[in-house]
XYZ file of C-alpha atoms in Angstrom:
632
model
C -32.171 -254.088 -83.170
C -29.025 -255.672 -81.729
C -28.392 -257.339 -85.362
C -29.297 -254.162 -86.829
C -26.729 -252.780 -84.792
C -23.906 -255.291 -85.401
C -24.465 -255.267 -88.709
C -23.688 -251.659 -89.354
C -20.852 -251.997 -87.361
C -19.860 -255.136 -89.319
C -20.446 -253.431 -92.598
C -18.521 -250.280 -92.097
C -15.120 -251.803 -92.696
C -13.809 -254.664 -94.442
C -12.996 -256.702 -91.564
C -13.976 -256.149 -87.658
C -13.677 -258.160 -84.710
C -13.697 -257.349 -80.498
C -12.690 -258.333 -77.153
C -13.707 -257.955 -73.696
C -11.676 -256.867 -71.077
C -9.561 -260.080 -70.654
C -8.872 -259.834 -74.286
C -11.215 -262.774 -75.339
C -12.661 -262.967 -78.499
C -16.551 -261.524 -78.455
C -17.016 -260.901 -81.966
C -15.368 -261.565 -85.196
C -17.499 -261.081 -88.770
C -17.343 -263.088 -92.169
C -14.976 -260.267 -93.491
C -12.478 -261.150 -91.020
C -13.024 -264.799 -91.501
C -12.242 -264.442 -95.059
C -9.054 -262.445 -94.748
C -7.711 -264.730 -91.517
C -8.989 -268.080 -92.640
C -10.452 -268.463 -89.073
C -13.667 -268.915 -88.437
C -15.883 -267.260 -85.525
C -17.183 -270.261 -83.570
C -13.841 -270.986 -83.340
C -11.916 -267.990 -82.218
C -15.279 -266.544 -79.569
C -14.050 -266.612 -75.848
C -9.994 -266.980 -76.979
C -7.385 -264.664 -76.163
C -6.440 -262.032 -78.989
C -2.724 -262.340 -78.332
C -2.219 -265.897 -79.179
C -2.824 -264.909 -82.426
C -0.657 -261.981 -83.167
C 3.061 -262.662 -84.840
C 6.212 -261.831 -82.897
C 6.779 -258.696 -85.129
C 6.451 -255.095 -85.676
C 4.637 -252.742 -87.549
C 6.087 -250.048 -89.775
C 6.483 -247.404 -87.548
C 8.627 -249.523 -84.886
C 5.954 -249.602 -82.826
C 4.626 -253.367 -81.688
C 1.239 -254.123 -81.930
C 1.098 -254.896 -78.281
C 2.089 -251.610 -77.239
C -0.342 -249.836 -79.189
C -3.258 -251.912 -77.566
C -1.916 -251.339 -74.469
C -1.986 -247.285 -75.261
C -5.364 -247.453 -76.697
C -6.546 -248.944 -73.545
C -5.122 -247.001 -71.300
C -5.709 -243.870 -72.469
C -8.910 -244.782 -73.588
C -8.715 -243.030 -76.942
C -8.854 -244.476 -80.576
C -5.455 -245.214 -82.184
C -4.402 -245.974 -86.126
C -2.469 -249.302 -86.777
C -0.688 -249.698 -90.536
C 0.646 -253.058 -91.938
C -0.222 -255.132 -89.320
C 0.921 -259.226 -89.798
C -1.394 -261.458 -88.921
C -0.757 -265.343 -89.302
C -4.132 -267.167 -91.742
C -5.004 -270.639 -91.243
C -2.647 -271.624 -94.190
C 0.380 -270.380 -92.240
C 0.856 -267.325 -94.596
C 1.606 -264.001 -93.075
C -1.342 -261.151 -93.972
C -0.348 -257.219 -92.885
C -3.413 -254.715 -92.418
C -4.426 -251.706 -91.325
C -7.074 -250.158 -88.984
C -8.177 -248.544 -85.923
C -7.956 -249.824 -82.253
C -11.473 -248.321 -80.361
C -11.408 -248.745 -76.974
C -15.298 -249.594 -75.329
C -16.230 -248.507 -72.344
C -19.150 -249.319 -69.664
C -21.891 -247.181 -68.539
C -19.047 -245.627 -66.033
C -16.521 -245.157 -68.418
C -14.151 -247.948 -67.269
C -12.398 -249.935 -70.151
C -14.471 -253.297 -71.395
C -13.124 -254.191 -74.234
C -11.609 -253.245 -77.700
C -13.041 -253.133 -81.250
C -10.527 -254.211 -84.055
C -11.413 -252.833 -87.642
C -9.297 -253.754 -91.450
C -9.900 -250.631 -93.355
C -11.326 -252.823 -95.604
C -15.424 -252.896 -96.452
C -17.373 -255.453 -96.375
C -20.679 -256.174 -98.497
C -22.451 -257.873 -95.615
C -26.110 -257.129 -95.446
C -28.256 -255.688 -92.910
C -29.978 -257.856 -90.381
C -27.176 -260.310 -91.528
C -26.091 -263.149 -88.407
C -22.359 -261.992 -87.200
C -21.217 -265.589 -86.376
C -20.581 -266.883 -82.958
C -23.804 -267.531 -80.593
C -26.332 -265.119 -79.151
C -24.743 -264.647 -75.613
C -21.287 -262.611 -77.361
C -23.599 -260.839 -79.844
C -25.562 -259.430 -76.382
C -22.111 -258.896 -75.013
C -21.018 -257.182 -77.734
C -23.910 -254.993 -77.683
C -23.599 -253.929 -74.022
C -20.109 -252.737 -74.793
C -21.182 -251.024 -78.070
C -23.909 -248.593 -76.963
C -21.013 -247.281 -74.449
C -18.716 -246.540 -76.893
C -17.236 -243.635 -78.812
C -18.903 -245.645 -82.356
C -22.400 -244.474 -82.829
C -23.918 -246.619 -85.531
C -26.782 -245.056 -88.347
C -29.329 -245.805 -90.500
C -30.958 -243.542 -92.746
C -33.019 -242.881 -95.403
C -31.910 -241.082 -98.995
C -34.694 -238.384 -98.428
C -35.012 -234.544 -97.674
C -33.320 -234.286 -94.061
C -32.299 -237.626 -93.919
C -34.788 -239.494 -91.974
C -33.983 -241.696 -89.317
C -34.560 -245.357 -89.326
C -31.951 -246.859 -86.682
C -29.501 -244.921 -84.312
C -27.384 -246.771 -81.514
C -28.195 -245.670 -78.224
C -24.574 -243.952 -77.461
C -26.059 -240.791 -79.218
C -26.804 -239.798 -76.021
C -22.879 -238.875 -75.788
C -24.069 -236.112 -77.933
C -27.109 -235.381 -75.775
C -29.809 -236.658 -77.640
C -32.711 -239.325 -77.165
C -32.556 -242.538 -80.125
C -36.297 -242.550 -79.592
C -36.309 -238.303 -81.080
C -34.297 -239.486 -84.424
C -36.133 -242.931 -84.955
C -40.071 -241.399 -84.105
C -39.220 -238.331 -87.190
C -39.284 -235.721 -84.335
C -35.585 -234.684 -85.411
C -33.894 -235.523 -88.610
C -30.578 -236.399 -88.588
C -29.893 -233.061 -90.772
C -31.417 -231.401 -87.539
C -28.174 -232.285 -85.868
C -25.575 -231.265 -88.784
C -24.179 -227.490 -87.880
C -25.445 -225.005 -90.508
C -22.661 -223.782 -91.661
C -21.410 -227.681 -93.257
C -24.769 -228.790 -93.960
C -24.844 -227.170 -97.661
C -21.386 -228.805 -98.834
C -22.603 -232.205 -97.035
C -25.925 -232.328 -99.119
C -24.220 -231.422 -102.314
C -21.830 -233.877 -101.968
C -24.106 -236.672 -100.685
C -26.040 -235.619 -103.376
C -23.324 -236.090 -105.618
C -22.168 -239.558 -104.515
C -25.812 -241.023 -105.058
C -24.856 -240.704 -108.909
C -21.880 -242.542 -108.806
C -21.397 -246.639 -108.233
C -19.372 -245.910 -105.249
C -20.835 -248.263 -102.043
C -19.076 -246.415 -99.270
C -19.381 -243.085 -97.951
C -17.026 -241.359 -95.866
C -16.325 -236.878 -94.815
C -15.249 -235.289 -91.716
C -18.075 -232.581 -90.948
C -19.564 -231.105 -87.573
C -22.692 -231.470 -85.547
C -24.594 -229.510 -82.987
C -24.629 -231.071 -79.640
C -28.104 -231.004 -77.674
C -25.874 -228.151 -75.379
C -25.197 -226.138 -78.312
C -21.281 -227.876 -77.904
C -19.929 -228.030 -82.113
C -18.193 -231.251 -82.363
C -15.844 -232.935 -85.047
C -17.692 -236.269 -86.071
C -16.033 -238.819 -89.360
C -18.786 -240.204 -91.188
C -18.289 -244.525 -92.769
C -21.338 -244.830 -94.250
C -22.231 -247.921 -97.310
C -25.459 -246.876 -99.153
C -27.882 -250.215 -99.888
C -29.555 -249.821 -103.448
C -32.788 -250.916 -104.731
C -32.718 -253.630 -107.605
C -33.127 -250.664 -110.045
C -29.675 -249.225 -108.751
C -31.525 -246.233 -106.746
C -30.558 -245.176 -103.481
C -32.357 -247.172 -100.645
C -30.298 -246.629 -97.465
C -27.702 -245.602 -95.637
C -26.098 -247.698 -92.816
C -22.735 -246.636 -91.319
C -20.829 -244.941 -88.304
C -19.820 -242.002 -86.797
C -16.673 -241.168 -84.305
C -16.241 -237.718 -81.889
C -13.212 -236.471 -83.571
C -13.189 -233.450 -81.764
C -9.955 -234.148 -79.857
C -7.898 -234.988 -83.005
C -9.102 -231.486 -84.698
C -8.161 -229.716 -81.845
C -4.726 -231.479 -81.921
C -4.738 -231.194 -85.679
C -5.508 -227.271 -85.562
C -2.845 -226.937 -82.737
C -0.598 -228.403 -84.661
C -1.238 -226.411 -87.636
C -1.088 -223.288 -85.531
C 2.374 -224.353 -84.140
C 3.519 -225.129 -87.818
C 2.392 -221.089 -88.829
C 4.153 -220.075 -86.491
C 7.093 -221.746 -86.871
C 6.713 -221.002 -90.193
C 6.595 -217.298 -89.439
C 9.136 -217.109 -87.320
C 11.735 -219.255 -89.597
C 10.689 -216.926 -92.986
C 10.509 -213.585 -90.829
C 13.726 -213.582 -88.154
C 16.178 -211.635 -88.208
C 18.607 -214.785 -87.845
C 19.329 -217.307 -90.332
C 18.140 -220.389 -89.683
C 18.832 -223.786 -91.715
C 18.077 -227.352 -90.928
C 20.455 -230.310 -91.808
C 19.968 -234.269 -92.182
C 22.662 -236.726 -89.998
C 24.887 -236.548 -92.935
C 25.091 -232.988 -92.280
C 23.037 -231.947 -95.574
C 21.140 -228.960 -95.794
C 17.708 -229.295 -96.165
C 15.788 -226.250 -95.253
C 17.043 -222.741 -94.654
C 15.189 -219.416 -94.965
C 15.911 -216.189 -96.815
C 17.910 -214.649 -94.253
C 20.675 -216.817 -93.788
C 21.192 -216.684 -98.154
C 21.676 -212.843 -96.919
C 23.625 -213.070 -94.489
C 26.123 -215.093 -96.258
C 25.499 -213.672 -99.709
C 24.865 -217.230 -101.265
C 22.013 -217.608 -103.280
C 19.535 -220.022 -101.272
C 19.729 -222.745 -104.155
C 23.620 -222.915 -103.499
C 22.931 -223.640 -99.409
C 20.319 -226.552 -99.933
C 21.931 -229.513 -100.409
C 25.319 -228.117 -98.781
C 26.845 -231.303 -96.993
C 29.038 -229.723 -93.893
C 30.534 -232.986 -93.393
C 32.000 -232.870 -96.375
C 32.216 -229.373 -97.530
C 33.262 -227.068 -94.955
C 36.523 -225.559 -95.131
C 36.782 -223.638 -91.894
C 38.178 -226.206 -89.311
C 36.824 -224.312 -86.138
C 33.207 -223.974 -87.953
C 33.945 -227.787 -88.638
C 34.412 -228.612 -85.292
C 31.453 -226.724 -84.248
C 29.182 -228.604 -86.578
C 30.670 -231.883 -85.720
C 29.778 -231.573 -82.067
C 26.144 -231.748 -83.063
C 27.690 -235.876 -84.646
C 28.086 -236.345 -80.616
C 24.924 -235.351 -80.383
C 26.053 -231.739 -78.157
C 25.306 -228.336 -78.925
C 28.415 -226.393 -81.070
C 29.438 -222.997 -81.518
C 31.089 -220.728 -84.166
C 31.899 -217.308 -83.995
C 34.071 -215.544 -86.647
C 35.240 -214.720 -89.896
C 33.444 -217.173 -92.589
C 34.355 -217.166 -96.040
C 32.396 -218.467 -98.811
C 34.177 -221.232 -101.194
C 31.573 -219.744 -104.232
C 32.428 -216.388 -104.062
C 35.067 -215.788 -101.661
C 32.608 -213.020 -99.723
C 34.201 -212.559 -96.227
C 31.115 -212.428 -93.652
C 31.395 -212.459 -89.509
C 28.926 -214.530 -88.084
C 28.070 -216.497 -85.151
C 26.967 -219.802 -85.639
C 24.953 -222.125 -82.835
C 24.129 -225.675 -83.802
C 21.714 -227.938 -82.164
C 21.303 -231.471 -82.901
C 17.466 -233.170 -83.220
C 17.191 -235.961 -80.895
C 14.825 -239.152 -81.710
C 12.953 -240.337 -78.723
C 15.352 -243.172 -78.407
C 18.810 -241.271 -78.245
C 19.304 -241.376 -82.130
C 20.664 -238.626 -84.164
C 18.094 -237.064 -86.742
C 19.733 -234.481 -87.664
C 19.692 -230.376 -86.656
C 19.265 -227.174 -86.898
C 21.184 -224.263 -86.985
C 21.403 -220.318 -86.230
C 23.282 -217.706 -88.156
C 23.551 -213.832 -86.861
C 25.140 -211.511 -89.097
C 27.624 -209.552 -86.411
C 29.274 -207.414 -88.687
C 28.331 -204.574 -87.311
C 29.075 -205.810 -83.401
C 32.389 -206.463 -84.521
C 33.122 -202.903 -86.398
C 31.721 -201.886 -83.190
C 34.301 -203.640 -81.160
C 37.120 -202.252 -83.345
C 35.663 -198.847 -83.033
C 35.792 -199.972 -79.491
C 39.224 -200.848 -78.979
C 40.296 -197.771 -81.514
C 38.704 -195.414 -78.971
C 39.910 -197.252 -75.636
C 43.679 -196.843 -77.490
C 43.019 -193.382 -78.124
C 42.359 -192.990 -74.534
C 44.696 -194.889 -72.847
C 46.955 -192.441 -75.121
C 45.418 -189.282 -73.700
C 45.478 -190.747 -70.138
C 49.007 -191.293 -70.682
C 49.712 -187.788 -72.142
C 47.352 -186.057 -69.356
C 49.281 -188.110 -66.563
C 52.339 -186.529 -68.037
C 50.765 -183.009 -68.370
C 49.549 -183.608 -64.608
C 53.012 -184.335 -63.028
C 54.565 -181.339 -65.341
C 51.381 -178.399 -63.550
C 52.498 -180.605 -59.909
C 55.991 -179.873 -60.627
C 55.737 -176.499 -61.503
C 53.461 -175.957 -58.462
C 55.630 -177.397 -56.334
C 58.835 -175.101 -57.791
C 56.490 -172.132 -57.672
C 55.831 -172.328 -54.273
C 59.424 -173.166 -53.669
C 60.530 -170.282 -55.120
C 58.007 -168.041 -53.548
C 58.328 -169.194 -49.813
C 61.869 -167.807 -50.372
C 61.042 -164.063 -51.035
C 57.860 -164.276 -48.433
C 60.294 -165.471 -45.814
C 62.243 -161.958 -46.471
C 59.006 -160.119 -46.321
C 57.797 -161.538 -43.413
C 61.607 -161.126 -41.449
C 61.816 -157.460 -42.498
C 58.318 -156.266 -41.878
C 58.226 -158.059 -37.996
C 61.674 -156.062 -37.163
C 59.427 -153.086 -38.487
C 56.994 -153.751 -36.142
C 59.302 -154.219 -33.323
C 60.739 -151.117 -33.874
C 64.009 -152.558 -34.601
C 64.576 -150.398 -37.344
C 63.734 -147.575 -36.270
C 60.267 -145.653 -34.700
C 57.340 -145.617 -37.050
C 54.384 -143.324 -36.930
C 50.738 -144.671 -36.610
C 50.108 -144.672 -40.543
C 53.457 -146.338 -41.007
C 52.505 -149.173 -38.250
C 49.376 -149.752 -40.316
C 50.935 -150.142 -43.651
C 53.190 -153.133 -42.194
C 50.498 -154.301 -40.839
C 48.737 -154.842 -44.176
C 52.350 -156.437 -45.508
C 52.160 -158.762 -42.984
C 48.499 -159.560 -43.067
C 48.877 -160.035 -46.484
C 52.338 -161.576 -46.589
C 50.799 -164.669 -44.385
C 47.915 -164.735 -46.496
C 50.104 -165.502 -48.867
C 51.751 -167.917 -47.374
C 48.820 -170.128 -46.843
C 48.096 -169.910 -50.236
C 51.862 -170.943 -51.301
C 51.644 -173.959 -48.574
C 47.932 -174.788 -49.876
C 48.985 -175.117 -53.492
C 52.353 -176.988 -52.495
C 49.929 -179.275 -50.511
C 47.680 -180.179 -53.003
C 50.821 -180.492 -55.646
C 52.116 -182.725 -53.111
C 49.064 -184.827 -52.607
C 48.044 -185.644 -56.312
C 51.366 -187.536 -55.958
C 51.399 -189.260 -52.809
C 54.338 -187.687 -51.423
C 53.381 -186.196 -48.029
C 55.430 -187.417 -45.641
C 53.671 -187.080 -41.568
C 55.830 -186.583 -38.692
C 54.065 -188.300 -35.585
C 54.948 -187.299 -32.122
C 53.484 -186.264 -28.683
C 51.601 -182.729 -29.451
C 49.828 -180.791 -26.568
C 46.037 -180.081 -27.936
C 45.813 -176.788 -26.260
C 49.039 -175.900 -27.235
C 48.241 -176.596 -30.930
C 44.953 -174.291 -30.591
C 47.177 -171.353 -29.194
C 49.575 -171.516 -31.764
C 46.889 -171.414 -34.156
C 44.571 -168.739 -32.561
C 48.097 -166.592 -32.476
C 48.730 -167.012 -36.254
C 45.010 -165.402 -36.861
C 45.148 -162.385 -34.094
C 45.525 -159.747 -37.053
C 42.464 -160.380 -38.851
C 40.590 -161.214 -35.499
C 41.875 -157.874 -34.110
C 40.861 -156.068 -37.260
C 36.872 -157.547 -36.711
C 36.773 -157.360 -33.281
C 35.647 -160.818 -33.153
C 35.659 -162.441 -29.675
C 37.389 -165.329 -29.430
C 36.911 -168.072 -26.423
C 38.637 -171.369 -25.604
C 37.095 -174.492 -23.733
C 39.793 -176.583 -22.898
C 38.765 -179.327 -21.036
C 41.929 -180.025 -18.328
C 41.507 -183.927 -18.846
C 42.610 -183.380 -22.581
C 45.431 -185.543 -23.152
C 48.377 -185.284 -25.530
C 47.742 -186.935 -28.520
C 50.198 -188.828 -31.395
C 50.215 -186.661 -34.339
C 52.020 -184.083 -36.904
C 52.112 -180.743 -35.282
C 52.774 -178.827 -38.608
C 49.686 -180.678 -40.172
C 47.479 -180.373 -37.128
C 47.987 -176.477 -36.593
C 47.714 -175.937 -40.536
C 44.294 -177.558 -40.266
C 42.911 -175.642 -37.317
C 44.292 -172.584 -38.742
C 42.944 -173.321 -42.243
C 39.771 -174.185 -40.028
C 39.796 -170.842 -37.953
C 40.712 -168.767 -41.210
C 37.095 -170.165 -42.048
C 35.785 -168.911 -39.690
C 36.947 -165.593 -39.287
C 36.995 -165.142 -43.053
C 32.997 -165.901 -42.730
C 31.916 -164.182 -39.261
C 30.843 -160.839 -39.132
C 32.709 -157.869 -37.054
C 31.783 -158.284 -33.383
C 30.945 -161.665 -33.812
C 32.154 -164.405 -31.908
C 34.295 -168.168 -32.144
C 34.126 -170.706 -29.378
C 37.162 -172.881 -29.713
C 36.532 -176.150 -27.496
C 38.287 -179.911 -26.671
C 37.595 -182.629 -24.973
C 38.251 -186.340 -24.413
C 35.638 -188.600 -25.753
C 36.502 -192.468 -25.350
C 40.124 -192.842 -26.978
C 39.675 -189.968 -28.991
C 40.001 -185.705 -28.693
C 37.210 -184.111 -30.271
C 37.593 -180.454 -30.932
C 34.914 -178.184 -32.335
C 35.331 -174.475 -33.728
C 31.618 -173.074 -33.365
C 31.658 -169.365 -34.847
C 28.104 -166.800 -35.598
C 29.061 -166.294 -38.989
C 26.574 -166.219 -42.238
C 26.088 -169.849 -42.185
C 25.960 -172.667 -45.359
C 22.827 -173.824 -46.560
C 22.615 -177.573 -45.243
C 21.665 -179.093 -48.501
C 25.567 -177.405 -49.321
C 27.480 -178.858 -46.560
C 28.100 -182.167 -48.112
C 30.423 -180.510 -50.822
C 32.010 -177.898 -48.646
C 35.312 -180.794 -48.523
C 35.749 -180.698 -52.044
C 38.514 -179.596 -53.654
C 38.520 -175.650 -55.108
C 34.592 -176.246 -54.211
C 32.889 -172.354 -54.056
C 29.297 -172.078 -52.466
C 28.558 -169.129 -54.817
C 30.959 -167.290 -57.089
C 29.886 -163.987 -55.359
C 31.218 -165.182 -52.316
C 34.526 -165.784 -53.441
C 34.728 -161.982 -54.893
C 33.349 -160.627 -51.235
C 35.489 -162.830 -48.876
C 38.093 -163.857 -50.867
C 39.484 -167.586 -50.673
C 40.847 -170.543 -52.710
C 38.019 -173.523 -51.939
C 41.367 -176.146 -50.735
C 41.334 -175.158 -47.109
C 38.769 -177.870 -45.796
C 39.816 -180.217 -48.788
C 43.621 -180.035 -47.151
C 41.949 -180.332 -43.700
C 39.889 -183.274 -44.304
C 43.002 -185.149 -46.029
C 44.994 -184.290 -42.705
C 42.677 -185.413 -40.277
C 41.732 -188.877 -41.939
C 45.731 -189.337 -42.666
C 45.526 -189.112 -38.359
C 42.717 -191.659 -38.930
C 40.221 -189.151 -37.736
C 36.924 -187.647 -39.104
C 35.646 -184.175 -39.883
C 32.207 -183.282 -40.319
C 30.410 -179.672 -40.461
C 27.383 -178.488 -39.033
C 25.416 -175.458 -40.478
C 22.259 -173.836 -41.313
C 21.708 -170.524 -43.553
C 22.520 -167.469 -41.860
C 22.701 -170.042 -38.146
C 26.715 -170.301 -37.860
C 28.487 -173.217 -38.776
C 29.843 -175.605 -36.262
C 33.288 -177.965 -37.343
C 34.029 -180.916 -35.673
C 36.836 -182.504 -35.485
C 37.870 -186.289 -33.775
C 41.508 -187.242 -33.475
C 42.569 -190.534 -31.818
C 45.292 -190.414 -28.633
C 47.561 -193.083 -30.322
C 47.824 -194.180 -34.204
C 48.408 -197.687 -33.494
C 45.117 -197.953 -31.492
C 42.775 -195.821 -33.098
């Protein structure tokens, strides 16, 4: 059986030949012997390397290296146009396959060489070289990935010889060789058809060698990728007697093979479906693939892009430059106005090249990406059209703005002037200096007075605010008595407090100090503060006015039993003209800037306001004011 075995192995290329692990010589068959001019006895226990050329193969790669790879990662590898030196001196180049052997561990043992050329060497044929290397050789065999076969031409294909590495596949030599399984047993079902048909075929022809990739059943149930080298022997009437021949797991190069298709799909999906242009080039800067998008996007028919040479043929000097950075093997970039030297047709694009890269530095060539941003760019002149447009109605507004401050500020002016005379004439009324008045006449000035300083509020609101929106407020710090402040302010309200009977307390604290501060601001804030209050608290009700020193600061709270806010409301009550309801403005009257003007106030004194209230609970303002500026 070990002859048998060699033999098919012998017989399944032209020329084969192995080595053990040190790389010496095991085996080496008459078809090797012819094409070397070396003969076995001579070449069995020598090293392999001392008789390999100092050269390369066609793809770059030496020889050397690819034995190396093939041993260490244990897997088959192709070799083309290999040189090999004869006995005459003359340089031979084959090709083949490198199969790695491996023990009944799986460590590395040696290496089978094959010339994908087939010999005619019989079965049961001597292989050369003397019994001990054909035993070694055999040893390595049955452990690896080669499984050698002999079977008959007859329904199911009989078995007459299988190497014992089957067993990689799960099965027992002894099931094949005793007729329990045929070796059809092991084909999968779905390839067994087309391989009898074409076996079938091939027995009518004068071909010798047989060879199809197909799958087989593992004893698991595993489907594996197996090539089939098979010579059929004829009978001396030229009928089929046997086949003798190999087969190799090629399950891992399928799976590579299908990945590699997949990958290619969907490249190939993705470079006919994007919404980009894309186009490859050569090193010379030749276009030599591009998809329908980018003949679009340019409006070039595609038979006008391939074979474009941007080395040569670009007009554009920026998109020039771009493409030339991809020379220096870096990425370039385009973006702008291309026009086409065929038709003159003006497109916007953006343009990112990227060169291809050899594994040993060299330039390839690239590839290239074209978006169409036509529309991004009328968007962008939209863009700017509309920011123009409002930098123009800013403008205009700004100038509409300081024309309504103006005439607020002339308005109030000219209405403090006539209030002033109101306010003189009606107080020497009320004093009596004019003369006695009867109760009814009292009351009526009253109401002009009430009114008048109403009035005035409103004038020194609005100039305020005018004031404000321009940043010309001007403060006036000095020494101010807190208490002092509050009185002056509690006096300025005593008409409408008088009118609702509301009760009105003060907790002074005597520790209070003076503090630094505008005394015109500070008493128009508590009085715009109080005028809250009273404006809001029922008749009878009551205010608690109180200060007191807290750290480096005077806090001062107005607490009154009015209708309340809702607290979800309070955070907006300091916004400017800022109503809780509309109804409340018809019932108690009011502009929405008096806590607006006091909150600007008290944080130009660096200090804070805050409100606290619950529907139909009162409403509590605080206010903090520092002792000094400087300090606070």
């Amino acid at each position: 059986m070990d002859n048998i075995c060699i033999g098919i192995l012998a017989s399944a290329w032209k020329g084969v030949w192995a080595v053990d692990r040190e790389n010496r010589f095991i085996f080496f068959n008459k078809g090797m012997e012819d094409i070397s001019g070396l003969m076995s006895d001579y070449l069995m226990g020598k090293d392999l390397m001392l008789f390999l050329p100092d050269q390369t193969i066609i793809d770059e790669v030496h020889f050397r290296e690819l034995f190396h790879k093939a041993r260490e990662e244990l897997t088959p590898v192709n070799y083309s146009l290999l040189p090999i030196i004869n006995s005459k001196g003359e340089l031979m180049e084959q090709s083949g396959q490198l199969l790695p052997l491996l023990d009944e561990d799986g460590s590395y043992t040696g290496m089978v060489g094959t010339v994908e050329y087939f010999s005619t060497k019989k079965i049961g044929a001597s292989a050369g070289g003397d019994g001990s290397s054909e035993r070694k050789l055999d040893v390595i065999y049955r452990n690896s990935p080669v499984i050698a076969f002999l079977w008959k031409p007859l329904p199911g294909w009989p078995v007459v010889f299988v190497s014992e590495n089957i067993s990689r596949f799960g099965y027992h030599a002894e099931e094949f060789t005793s007729g329990k399984m045929l070796y059809s047993d092991m084909v999968y079902p779905e390839d067994l058809s087309g391989l009898t048909s074409e076996i079938s075929d091939f027995e009518k022809l004068e071909n010798l060698y047989f060879t199809r990739e197909y799958r087989i059943v593992t004893r698991y149930g595993e489907v594996k990728w197996v090539t089939e080298r098979s010579m059929l022997a004829r009978d001396e009437r030229g009928g089929p007697s046997y086949y003798q021949g190999i087969i190799i797991d090629i399950t891992h190069l399928k799976e590579m093979e299908y990945a590699l298709k997949e990958s290619e799909e969907k490249y190939r999906l993705i470079f006919e479906n994007s919404p980009l242009g894309i186009f490859n080039f050569g090193k010379d800067g030749t276009v030599t693939h591009c998809n329908d998008k980018i003949a679009d996007i340019l409006g070039i028919p595609k038979e006008q892009i391939l074979g474009f040479n941007m080395n040569t043929s670009l007009r554009d000097e920026k998109m020039k430059a771009a493409f030339k950075e991809v020379l220096l093997l870096r990425q370039g970039h385009f973006e702008g106005e291309y026009r086409s030297r065929e038709n003159g047709k003006a497109a916007f694009i953006k343009v990112d090249y990227s060169p291809n890269i050899s594994g040993d530095g060299t330039l390839l060539g690239g590839v290239g990406i074209v978006e169409d941003i036509r529309e991004r760019k009328q968007a962008e002149e939209k863009l700017r059209e509309y920011a123009d447009e409002l930098s123009k109605m800013n403008k205009e507004l700004q100038s509409v703005d300081r024309m309504k401050s103006e005439l607020l500020s002339n308005v109030s002016h000219e209405l403090r002037t006539p209030l002033t005379s109101i306010k003189g004439y009606s107080d020497l009324l009320m004093e009596g200096t004019l003369g006695e008045m009867n109760y009814q006449q009292l009351k009526a000035v009253n109401t002009v007075i009430r009114n008048t300083e109403r009035l005035r509020r409103l004038v020194d609101s609005l100039l305020y605010v005018s004031m404000a929106e321009v940043e010309n407020i001007k403060y006036d710090f000095s020494k101010i008595d807190v208490l002092e402040v509050i009185d002056n302010a509690v006096t300025d309200m005593t008409i409408p407090v008088t009118e609702k009977k509301i009760d009105v307390l003060l907790h002074v604290q005597e520790d209070v100090p003076q503090i630094e501060a505008d005394a015109k601001k500070i008493a128009d804030m508590l009085t715009n503060v109080l005028d809250n209050a009273v404006k809001f608290t029922p008749s009878m009700g009551k205010i608690s006015i109180s200060a007191r020193k807290e750290g480096e600061m005077v806090h001062i709270s107005v607490e009154d039993t009015g209708i309340g806010i809702p607290s979800e409301l309070v955070p907006h009550l300091f916004q400017k003209f800022y109503q809780i309801d509309p109804s409340i403005r018809r019932k108690y009257g009011g502009t929405g800037l008096g806590l607006f003007i006091s909150r600007n106030i008290v944080e130009a004194h660096k200090g804070k306001i805050w409100i606290e209230s619950e529907d139909s609970q009162g409403t509590t303002v605080h206010i903090l004011l520092p002792v000094q500026q400087g300090g606070a």
